[in-house]
Short mmCIF file of C-alpha atoms in Angstrom, two decimals:
data_model
loop_
_atom_site.label_atom_id
_atom_site.label_comp_id
_atom_site.label_asym_id
_atom_site.label_seq_id
_atom_site.Cartn_x
_atom_site.Cartn_y
_atom_site.Cartn_z
CA MET A 11 -1.89 105.07 294.25
CA ASN A 12 -0.15 102.94 296.89
CA ALA A 13 3.38 101.80 296.13
CA ILE A 14 2.68 98.32 297.55
CA GLU A 15 -0.55 96.32 297.78
CA VAL A 16 -0.61 92.95 299.54
CA LYS A 17 -3.91 91.05 299.51
CA ASN A 18 -4.51 87.71 301.26
CA ILE A 19 -0.99 86.36 300.68
CA SER A 20 -0.26 82.88 302.04
CA LYS A 21 2.92 80.81 301.85
CA SER A 22 3.75 77.46 303.43
CA TYR A 23 6.85 75.27 303.59
CA GLY A 24 5.55 71.77 304.08
CA ARG A 25 3.57 71.83 307.34
CA VAL A 26 4.91 75.24 308.33
CA MET A 27 2.64 78.17 307.46
CA ALA A 28 5.07 81.06 306.97
CA LEU A 29 2.41 83.56 305.83
CA ASP A 30 -1.29 83.16 306.53
CA ASP A 31 -3.73 85.45 304.69
CA VAL A 32 -1.56 88.57 305.00
CA SER A 33 -2.85 91.93 303.74
CA PHE A 34 -1.44 95.47 304.00
CA SER A 35 -0.59 98.47 301.82
CA VAL A 36 2.27 100.98 301.74
CA GLY A 37 1.91 104.51 300.46
CA LYS A 38 4.30 106.00 297.90
CA GLY A 39 7.28 107.55 299.66
CA GLU A 40 6.33 106.01 303.02
CA VAL A 41 8.84 104.49 305.48
CA PHE A 42 7.04 101.30 306.53
CA GLY A 43 8.20 98.75 309.11
CA LEU A 44 7.60 95.01 308.92
CA ILE A 45 8.28 93.81 312.45
CA GLY A 46 7.85 90.69 314.53
CA PRO A 47 9.69 87.88 316.33
CA ASP A 48 11.98 85.33 314.71
CA GLY A 49 10.11 83.05 312.33
CA ALA A 50 7.20 85.48 311.95
CA GLY A 51 7.34 85.39 308.13
CA LYS A 52 9.06 88.73 307.45
CA THR A 53 11.75 87.39 305.11
CA SER A 54 9.23 85.31 303.15
CA MET A 55 7.16 88.49 302.65
CA PHE A 56 10.20 90.43 301.45
CA ARG A 57 11.12 87.71 298.98
CA ILE A 58 7.59 87.56 297.58
CA LEU A 59 7.47 91.34 297.12
CA CYS A 60 10.84 91.23 295.34
CA SER A 61 9.48 88.47 293.03
CA LEU A 62 12.05 85.99 294.37
CA LEU A 63 9.43 83.65 295.87
CA LEU A 64 6.02 82.61 294.60
CA PRO A 65 3.06 82.87 297.02
CA ASP A 66 0.68 79.91 297.39
CA ALA A 67 -2.35 82.21 297.40
CA GLY A 68 -3.25 85.88 297.21
CA THR A 69 -1.85 88.75 295.18
CA ALA A 70 0.76 91.47 295.62
CA SER A 71 1.84 94.40 293.51
CA VAL A 72 4.77 96.85 293.59
CA ASP A 73 4.34 100.18 291.80
CA GLY A 74 1.23 98.74 290.18
CA PHE A 75 2.99 95.65 288.77
CA ASP A 76 2.01 92.13 289.83
CA VAL A 77 4.87 90.31 291.55
CA VAL A 78 4.05 87.04 289.74
CA GLY A 79 2.77 88.01 286.31
CA GLN A 80 5.02 91.06 285.85
CA MET A 81 8.10 90.06 287.80
CA ARG A 82 10.53 91.60 285.26
CA ASP A 83 8.92 95.01 285.74
CA VAL A 84 8.94 94.55 289.52
CA ARG A 85 12.64 93.68 289.62
CA CYS A 86 13.54 96.83 287.69
CA ARG A 87 11.78 98.93 290.32
CA VAL A 88 12.97 97.39 293.58
CA GLY A 89 16.20 97.45 295.54
CA TYR A 90 16.75 94.68 298.10
CA MET A 91 19.15 94.29 301.03
CA PRO A 92 18.62 90.80 302.48
CA GLY A 93 19.26 89.93 306.11
CA LYS A 94 22.71 88.57 305.39
CA PHE A 95 25.02 90.84 303.46
CA SER A 96 24.47 90.30 299.75
CA LEU A 97 28.02 91.18 298.77
CA TYR A 98 30.61 89.00 297.09
CA GLN A 99 33.38 88.89 299.66
CA ASP A 100 36.20 88.19 297.16
CA LEU A 101 35.26 91.09 294.87
CA THR A 102 36.39 94.64 295.53
CA VAL A 103 34.05 97.46 296.47
CA GLU A 104 34.00 98.73 292.89
CA GLU A 105 33.62 95.24 291.40
CA ASN A 106 30.59 94.56 293.60
CA LEU A 107 28.97 97.80 292.50
CA GLN A 108 29.76 97.12 288.83
CA PHE A 109 28.26 93.63 289.12
CA PHE A 110 24.94 94.87 290.56
CA ALA A 111 24.77 97.70 288.02
CA THR A 112 25.28 95.18 285.20
CA LEU A 113 22.50 92.95 286.56
CA PHE A 114 20.06 95.80 285.97
CA GLY A 115 21.46 96.84 282.60
CA THR A 116 23.03 100.05 283.85
CA THR A 117 26.46 101.36 284.87
CA ILE A 118 27.98 103.00 287.91
CA ASP A 119 28.27 106.27 285.99
CA GLU A 120 24.57 106.24 285.06
CA GLY A 121 23.47 105.55 288.61
CA TYR A 122 26.16 107.55 290.40
CA ASP A 123 23.99 110.53 291.32
CA SER A 124 21.50 108.26 293.06
CA ILE A 125 24.19 106.73 295.32
CA LYS A 126 26.66 109.63 295.53
CA ALA A 127 25.86 110.70 299.12
CA ILE A 128 26.35 107.14 300.39
CA TYR A 129 29.03 105.76 298.06
CA GLN A 130 31.37 108.72 298.48
CA GLN A 131 31.85 107.67 302.12
CA ILE A 132 33.56 104.43 301.00
CA GLU A 133 34.74 105.28 297.47
CA ARG A 134 38.34 105.77 298.58
CA PHE A 135 38.35 102.05 299.43
CA LYS A 136 37.04 101.00 296.01
CA ASP A 137 39.95 98.60 295.45
CA ARG A 138 39.52 96.82 298.79
CA ARG A 139 37.81 93.41 298.88
CA ALA A 140 34.36 93.46 300.44
CA GLY A 141 35.38 90.73 302.88
CA ALA A 142 37.98 93.08 304.37
CA LEU A 143 35.47 95.84 305.15
CA SER A 144 34.02 96.54 308.60
CA GLY A 145 30.33 96.02 309.22
CA GLY A 146 29.52 99.69 308.75
CA MET A 147 31.35 99.90 305.44
CA LYS A 148 29.72 96.70 304.15
CA GLN A 149 26.37 98.18 305.05
CA LYS A 150 27.06 101.30 302.98
CA LEU A 151 28.30 99.24 300.04
CA ALA A 152 25.28 96.90 300.15
CA LEU A 153 22.96 99.91 300.20
CA SER A 154 24.81 101.45 297.24
CA CYS A 155 24.47 98.18 295.32
CA ALA A 156 20.72 98.10 296.05
CA LEU A 157 20.30 101.69 294.81
CA VAL A 158 22.62 101.84 291.79
CA HIS A 159 19.79 101.10 289.31
CA GLN A 160 17.68 103.90 290.83
CA PRO A 161 14.76 101.82 292.22
CA SER A 162 11.52 103.42 293.37
CA VAL A 163 10.99 100.93 296.24
CA LEU A 164 13.68 99.76 298.68
CA PHE A 165 13.32 96.59 300.79
CA LEU A 166 15.64 96.24 303.81
CA ASP A 167 15.54 92.97 305.75
CA GLU A 168 17.26 93.73 309.08
CA PRO A 169 20.00 95.80 307.42
CA THR A 170 21.71 96.85 310.67
CA THR A 171 22.11 93.49 312.40
CA GLY A 172 25.69 93.20 313.68
CA VAL A 173 26.37 96.91 313.16
CA ASP A 174 27.33 99.27 316.00
CA PRO A 175 24.92 101.97 317.23
CA VAL A 176 26.72 104.85 315.53
CA SER A 177 26.72 103.11 312.13
CA ARG A 178 23.04 102.25 312.63
CA LYS A 179 22.21 105.91 313.17
CA GLU A 180 24.18 106.81 310.02
CA LEU A 181 22.21 104.29 307.94
CA TRP A 182 18.87 105.71 309.07
CA GLU A 183 20.10 109.20 308.29
CA MET A 184 20.81 107.93 304.76
CA LEU A 185 17.31 106.45 304.58
CA GLY A 186 15.96 109.86 305.52
CA MET A 187 17.71 111.31 302.47
CA LEU A 188 16.15 108.61 300.28
CA LYS A 189 12.68 109.41 301.61
CA GLU A 190 13.19 113.02 300.53
CA ARG A 191 13.62 111.65 296.99
CA ASP A 192 10.19 109.96 297.33
CA ILE A 193 11.64 106.44 297.46
CA THR A 194 9.33 104.02 299.29
CA ILE A 195 11.15 102.13 302.05
CA VAL A 196 10.04 98.89 303.73
CA ALA A 197 12.33 97.73 306.53
CA SER A 198 12.40 95.04 309.19
CA THR A 199 14.46 95.53 312.33
CA PRO A 200 14.75 94.13 315.87
CA TYR A 201 15.90 97.53 317.22
CA LEU A 202 13.10 99.53 318.83
CA ASP A 203 14.72 102.90 318.11
CA GLU A 204 14.66 101.98 314.41
CA VAL A 205 11.04 100.80 314.62
CA ARG A 206 10.16 104.26 315.90
CA ARG A 207 11.73 105.86 312.82
CA CYS A 208 9.04 104.27 310.62
CA GLU A 209 5.81 106.11 309.83
CA ARG A 210 3.71 102.95 310.18
CA VAL A 211 4.47 99.34 311.00
CA ALA A 212 2.80 95.96 310.47
CA PHE A 213 3.31 93.44 313.26
CA LEU A 214 3.69 89.87 311.90
CA ASP A 215 3.49 86.93 314.29
CA HIS A 216 3.42 83.27 313.21
CA GLY A 217 2.60 84.38 309.66
CA LYS A 218 -0.39 86.54 310.61
CA VAL A 219 -0.77 90.31 310.78
CA ARG A 220 -1.72 91.09 314.37
CA GLY A 221 -1.75 94.84 314.00
CA ILE A 222 -0.96 97.80 311.70
CA GLY A 223 -0.48 101.35 312.92
CA THR A 224 1.98 103.91 314.19
CA PRO A 225 5.10 102.53 315.92
CA GLU A 226 4.04 103.79 319.35
CA ALA A 227 0.55 102.32 319.01
CA ILE A 228 1.86 98.88 317.99
CA LEU A 229 4.71 98.84 320.55
CA THR A 230 2.23 99.74 323.27
CA GLU A 231 -0.49 97.30 322.24
CA PHE A 232 1.98 94.39 321.99
CA SER A 233 4.35 95.42 324.77
CA GLU A 234 4.76 91.81 325.94
CA VAL A 235 6.60 91.10 322.66
CA PHE A 236 8.48 94.35 322.08
CA ASN A 237 8.93 95.74 325.59
CA PRO A 238 9.27 92.75 327.91
CA LYS A 239 9.92 93.54 331.56
CA SER A 240 13.55 94.56 331.95
CA LEU A 241 16.00 92.50 333.93
CA THR A 242 17.42 94.65 336.70
CA PRO A 243 21.15 94.84 337.46
CA ASN A 244 20.34 93.68 341.00
CA ASN A 245 19.45 90.28 339.51
CA VAL A 246 22.96 90.01 338.13
CA GLN A 247 24.80 90.49 341.38
CA ASN A 248 25.95 87.11 342.59
CA GLY A 249 28.73 87.89 344.98
CA ALA A 250 31.23 88.42 342.19
CA ALA A 251 32.22 91.81 343.55
CA SER A 252 33.32 90.23 346.82
CA LYS A 253 35.47 87.60 345.13
CA GLU A 254 39.03 88.67 344.48
CA GLU A 255 39.94 85.91 342.03
CA ASN A 256 40.64 87.30 338.55
CA ILE A 257 39.65 84.99 335.71
CA ILE A 258 41.12 87.33 333.07
CA GLU A 259 44.19 89.56 333.50
CA VAL A 260 45.53 91.67 330.63
CA GLU A 261 48.48 94.08 330.73
CA HIS A 262 49.65 96.30 327.86
CA LEU A 263 48.28 93.96 325.20
CA VAL A 264 49.07 94.89 321.58
CA LYS A 265 48.18 93.28 318.26
CA ALA A 266 49.73 94.88 315.20
CA PHE A 267 49.24 94.10 311.53
CA GLY A 268 52.22 95.85 309.98
CA SER A 269 52.08 99.44 311.19
CA PHE A 270 48.37 99.19 312.08
CA HIS A 271 47.66 98.49 315.77
CA ALA A 272 44.25 96.80 315.86
CA VAL A 273 44.66 96.47 319.64
CA ASP A 274 46.82 99.24 321.06
CA ASP A 275 48.12 98.74 324.63
CA ILE A 276 45.05 97.64 326.62
CA SER A 277 45.01 96.57 330.27
CA PHE A 278 42.10 95.28 332.38
CA SER A 279 40.98 92.41 334.61
CA VAL A 280 37.73 90.45 335.01
CA LYS A 281 36.66 88.68 338.21
CA LYS A 282 35.17 85.23 338.67
CA GLY A 283 31.41 85.22 338.11
CA GLU A 284 31.38 88.73 336.64
CA ILE A 285 29.37 89.76 333.56
CA PHE A 286 31.82 91.95 331.68
CA GLY A 287 30.68 93.94 328.64
CA PHE A 288 33.34 94.55 326.00
CA LEU A 289 31.99 97.30 323.73
CA GLY A 290 33.20 99.31 320.77
CA ALA A 291 32.25 100.40 317.27
CA ASN A 292 32.93 98.17 314.25
CA GLY A 293 36.69 98.23 313.66
CA ALA A 294 37.54 99.32 317.23
CA GLY A 295 39.51 96.10 317.90
CA LYS A 296 37.06 94.09 320.04
CA THR A 297 37.08 90.88 318.00
CA THR A 298 40.88 90.99 317.60
CA ALA A 299 41.26 91.29 321.39
CA MET A 300 38.79 88.46 321.95
CA HIS A 301 40.70 86.22 319.53
CA MET A 302 43.86 86.70 321.60
CA LEU A 303 42.07 85.95 324.87
CA THR A 304 40.54 82.76 323.46
CA GLY A 305 43.83 81.44 322.06
CA LEU A 306 42.87 81.95 318.41
CA ASN A 307 45.54 84.57 317.79
CA GLN A 308 48.86 85.58 319.34
CA PRO A 309 49.64 89.06 320.69
CA THR A 310 52.41 91.21 319.24
CA SER A 311 53.37 92.34 322.76
CA GLY A 312 52.01 92.49 326.28
CA THR A 313 50.80 89.77 328.61
CA GLY A 314 47.53 88.08 329.45
CA ARG A 315 46.17 85.20 331.49
CA VAL A 316 42.78 83.50 331.09
CA VAL A 317 41.57 80.96 333.71
CA GLY A 318 45.16 80.93 334.97
CA TYR A 319 46.82 80.14 331.62
CA ASP A 320 49.20 82.35 329.64
CA ILE A 321 47.68 83.50 326.33
CA ARG A 322 51.12 83.36 324.66
CA THR A 323 52.28 79.89 325.66
CA GLU A 324 49.27 77.98 327.00
CA TYR A 325 46.58 78.79 324.45
CA GLU A 326 45.66 75.12 323.93
CA GLN A 327 44.89 74.78 327.64
CA ILE A 328 42.82 77.97 327.45
CA LYS A 329 40.69 76.53 324.65
CA ARG A 330 39.82 73.52 326.84
CA HIS A 331 38.75 75.63 329.83
CA ILE A 332 36.59 78.29 328.17
CA GLY A 333 33.36 78.45 326.22
CA TYR A 334 33.03 80.47 323.02
CA MET A 335 30.07 81.56 320.94
CA SER A 336 30.94 83.54 317.83
CA GLN A 337 28.75 86.10 316.11
CA ARG A 338 28.74 83.78 313.10
CA PHE A 339 26.60 81.02 314.54
CA SER A 340 28.67 78.14 315.93
CA LEU A 341 26.58 74.97 315.59
CA TYR A 342 26.45 72.34 312.84
CA GLU A 343 23.19 72.95 310.99
CA ASP A 344 23.07 69.51 309.35
CA LEU A 345 23.15 67.76 312.76
CA THR A 346 20.22 67.47 315.16
CA VAL A 347 19.93 69.34 318.44
CA ALA A 348 20.98 66.28 320.45
CA GLU A 349 23.84 65.46 318.06
CA ASN A 350 25.27 68.97 318.42
CA ILE A 351 25.18 68.70 322.21
CA ARG A 352 26.91 65.32 322.18
CA LEU A 353 29.52 66.45 319.65
CA PHE A 354 30.65 69.53 321.58
CA ALA A 355 30.52 67.73 324.93
CA GLY A 356 32.80 65.06 323.48
CA ILE A 357 35.22 67.68 322.15
CA TYR A 358 35.49 69.08 325.69
CA GLY A 359 36.31 65.61 327.04
CA MET A 360 33.11 64.91 328.97
CA LYS A 361 32.26 61.29 329.80
CA ASP A 362 29.35 59.51 328.10
CA ASP A 363 27.27 59.05 331.28
CA GLU A 364 27.64 62.72 332.17
CA ILE A 365 26.78 63.76 328.60
CA ARG A 366 23.56 61.72 328.64
CA ARG A 367 22.47 63.04 332.03
CA LYS A 368 23.25 66.70 331.28
CA THR A 369 21.72 66.47 327.78
CA ASP A 370 18.37 65.47 329.26
CA GLU A 371 18.64 68.30 331.82
CA LEU A 372 19.46 70.85 329.13
CA LEU A 373 16.64 69.78 326.83
CA ARG A 374 14.18 70.16 329.72
CA GLN A 375 15.60 73.55 330.68
CA LEU A 376 15.30 74.88 327.12
CA LYS A 377 11.94 73.11 326.59
CA PHE A 378 13.49 71.36 323.59
CA GLU A 379 12.45 67.81 324.53
CA ASP A 380 10.17 67.53 321.50
CA HIS A 381 12.82 68.99 319.21
CA LYS A 382 15.92 67.01 320.19
CA ASN A 383 15.88 65.16 316.86
CA ASP A 384 15.21 68.26 314.74
CA LEU A 385 17.97 69.49 312.46
CA VAL A 386 19.46 72.71 313.80
CA ALA A 387 18.94 74.29 310.36
CA SER A 388 15.17 74.06 310.91
CA LEU A 389 15.18 76.03 314.18
CA PRO A 390 14.30 79.74 314.49
CA LEU A 391 17.30 82.03 315.03
CA GLY A 392 16.45 82.69 318.67
CA TRP A 393 16.32 78.97 319.43
CA LYS A 394 19.65 78.42 317.69
CA GLN A 395 21.35 81.10 319.74
CA LYS A 396 19.99 79.83 323.05
CA LEU A 397 21.19 76.35 322.09
CA ALA A 398 24.60 77.66 321.01
CA PHE A 399 25.06 79.42 324.36
CA SER A 400 23.95 76.36 326.31
CA VAL A 401 26.39 74.19 324.35
CA ALA A 402 29.20 76.72 324.98
CA ILE A 403 28.78 76.35 328.77
CA PHE A 404 27.77 72.68 328.80
CA HIS A 405 31.17 71.67 330.23
CA GLU A 406 31.00 74.36 332.98
CA PRO A 407 33.95 76.48 331.76
CA GLY A 408 35.59 79.15 333.91
CA VAL A 409 34.63 81.83 331.40
CA VAL A 410 32.44 82.00 328.31
CA PHE A 411 33.15 84.47 325.50
CA LEU A 412 30.07 85.72 323.63
CA ASP A 413 30.67 87.72 320.45
CA GLU A 414 27.42 89.60 319.70
CA PRO A 415 25.30 86.60 320.72
CA THR A 416 21.88 88.24 320.25
CA GLY A 417 22.37 89.95 316.89
CA GLY A 418 19.11 90.06 314.94
CA VAL A 419 17.03 88.54 317.75
CA ASP A 420 13.70 90.01 318.86
CA PRO A 421 13.43 91.71 322.30
CA ALA A 422 11.50 88.93 324.05
CA THR A 423 13.98 86.27 322.93
CA ARG A 424 16.91 88.51 323.90
CA ARG A 425 15.48 88.79 327.39
CA GLN A 426 15.26 84.98 327.62
CA PHE A 427 18.86 84.74 326.43
CA TRP A 428 20.01 87.11 329.17
CA GLU A 429 18.19 85.02 331.77
CA LEU A 430 20.50 82.18 330.68
CA ILE A 431 23.50 84.51 331.06
CA TYR A 432 22.40 85.51 334.57
CA ASP A 433 21.96 81.88 335.54
CA ALA A 434 25.46 81.05 334.28
CA ALA A 435 26.95 83.97 336.25
CA ARG A 436 25.17 82.85 339.42
CA ARG A 437 26.87 79.46 338.99
CA GLY A 438 30.24 81.22 338.96
CA ILE A 439 30.83 81.22 335.20
CA THR A 440 32.39 84.49 334.08
CA VAL A 441 30.64 86.01 331.05
CA PHE A 442 32.68 88.14 328.64
CA VAL A 443 30.23 89.60 326.13
CA THR A 444 30.25 92.00 323.18
CA THR A 445 26.97 93.54 322.05
CA HIS A 446 25.57 96.36 319.93
CA TYR A 447 22.38 96.52 322.03
CA MET A 448 22.94 99.24 324.59
CA ASP A 449 20.05 98.04 326.77
CA GLU A 450 22.10 94.83 327.18
CA ALA A 451 25.11 96.89 328.24
CA GLU A 452 23.01 98.07 331.20
CA TYR A 453 22.74 94.43 332.34
CA CYS A 454 26.52 93.99 332.74
CA ASP A 455 28.36 94.27 336.07
CA ARG A 456 31.08 96.33 334.38
CA ILE A 457 31.74 97.61 330.86
CA SER A 458 34.78 98.66 328.85
CA ILE A 459 34.48 100.71 325.66
CA MET A 460 37.18 100.50 322.98
CA VAL A 461 37.93 103.34 320.57
CA ASP A 462 40.74 103.17 317.98
CA GLY A 463 42.19 100.02 319.56
CA LYS A 464 42.37 101.51 323.08
CA ILE A 465 40.10 101.17 326.10
CA LYS A 466 38.69 104.67 326.54
CA ALA A 467 36.39 103.92 329.48
CA ILE A 468 35.80 101.15 332.01
CA GLY A 469 33.40 100.87 334.95
CA THR A 470 29.86 99.98 335.94
CA PRO A 471 27.04 101.33 333.74
CA ASP A 472 26.11 103.86 336.45
CA GLU A 473 29.72 104.98 336.84
CA LEU A 474 30.12 105.56 333.09
CA LYS A 475 26.84 107.46 332.78
CA LYS A 476 27.91 109.70 335.66
CA GLU A 477 31.49 110.14 334.38
CA PHE A 478 30.38 111.28 330.91
CA ASN A 479 27.19 113.01 332.08
CA GLN A 480 24.96 110.96 329.77
CA PRO A 481 21.42 109.64 330.41
CA ASP A 482 22.00 106.06 329.23
CA MET A 483 24.61 103.72 327.76
CA ASP A 484 23.52 104.48 324.19
CA HIS A 485 24.52 108.12 324.69
CA VAL A 486 27.76 107.11 326.46
CA PHE A 487 28.69 104.80 323.59
CA THR A 488 27.84 107.36 320.90
CA TYR A 489 29.77 110.11 322.71
CA LEU A 490 32.94 108.00 322.87
CA ALA A 491 32.64 106.29 319.47
CA ARG A 492 32.35 109.63 317.68
CA GLN A 493 35.80 110.51 319.04
CA ALA A 494 37.41 107.84 316.83
CA THR A 495 40.08 109.32 314.53
CA ARG A 496 41.60 106.39 312.69
CA VAL A 497 40.19 105.37 309.30
CA GLU A 498 37.55 102.65 309.58
CA SER A 499 38.89 99.34 308.38
#
């Protein structure tokens, strides 16, 4: 008997058809991928299978139980990690686990054996609030919460978005252990290496199943979606290397929280028009360093200048001359596309005539003319992120800081996003970017990699691969990140 049967499921939201006559099955104990671009209908499918959303038509069953007529039985048998972490940030690690155990009428002690291999990795932090955990630790806690009631089917909706490559590998190693216990796993992911870890995948696009088969068969058949033509580093070069002007200069920068040095004596410089990749595992200190460079936090010691201004004394001037796009999406979702553009342009002091002219240009460039009056909340994730980047450089800043800008975005949309980055660099805007996609690291002019608050390596992608004798940036990153010694925080 199959663990999951989906027959002719449809679901619409007003005029939007999220799922259109979808059918597939998943064998017991199978690792099955549900893949596709943003807005394909993956999350709606997960929610229907977890009995959290009613379909408009069709039927679906989990472990032989109908997701509509027998939803109580279904909920006892499924574990679910939604796309956004499902944890309560103000509760401790142990309190989160107790809460989820109670929801299913069990206890941590009763379910401990089923989560032991995963939970033991974070159990020493059981009194720490979930909001204070790194991405990798949150991931392990969320997985423990989904497994504490010993489900037979586990649904994972992009569980590794925003998590560094080493932590992603660790999660899939954990999933391998669960498969050995005959737990059925259905996962969605934008990472191709994770797609290849599935036994079979279903490709959803605009609510329809376009193909079901082995990962290699589907990735090959629909290569235009999953393997778009790579951007070559030669496209990035814009004369930046010949320009001697430094947009960012950092010397012996330190940020301490008590005795803990989140950033521990780093020094580097970034030139005008350069695309500079700032990499590191979760908890390595990247975001703390970025907050100092953008004027959001003050250093404990050391010096730094950004677009000519001192990060200690002139942080307000810095904020006016940079662009910033955070990993937690930075637009107002209850405003329209055009209203967001006007709002941020006004904040940066642009004049009304210039705002009107450049707004029309931007809408044409993004092909958003027909969507300028749409609420941002209604846009697909990829559209939101392209808009957020465009808004961040609308005032032509000297440098734009991008904190994991493409997290959770499909490969084709990521490529389009990087075309926008290249265009900005050609116009002389310096791009300072963090990312967990190592193929994106290959697109940067230079890269630094932080480990335990220090910069352990810096250079071009080719220089780093040669220095550490590794075939690609994923192997370089993993090699360095595994040398971390301080406790993840």
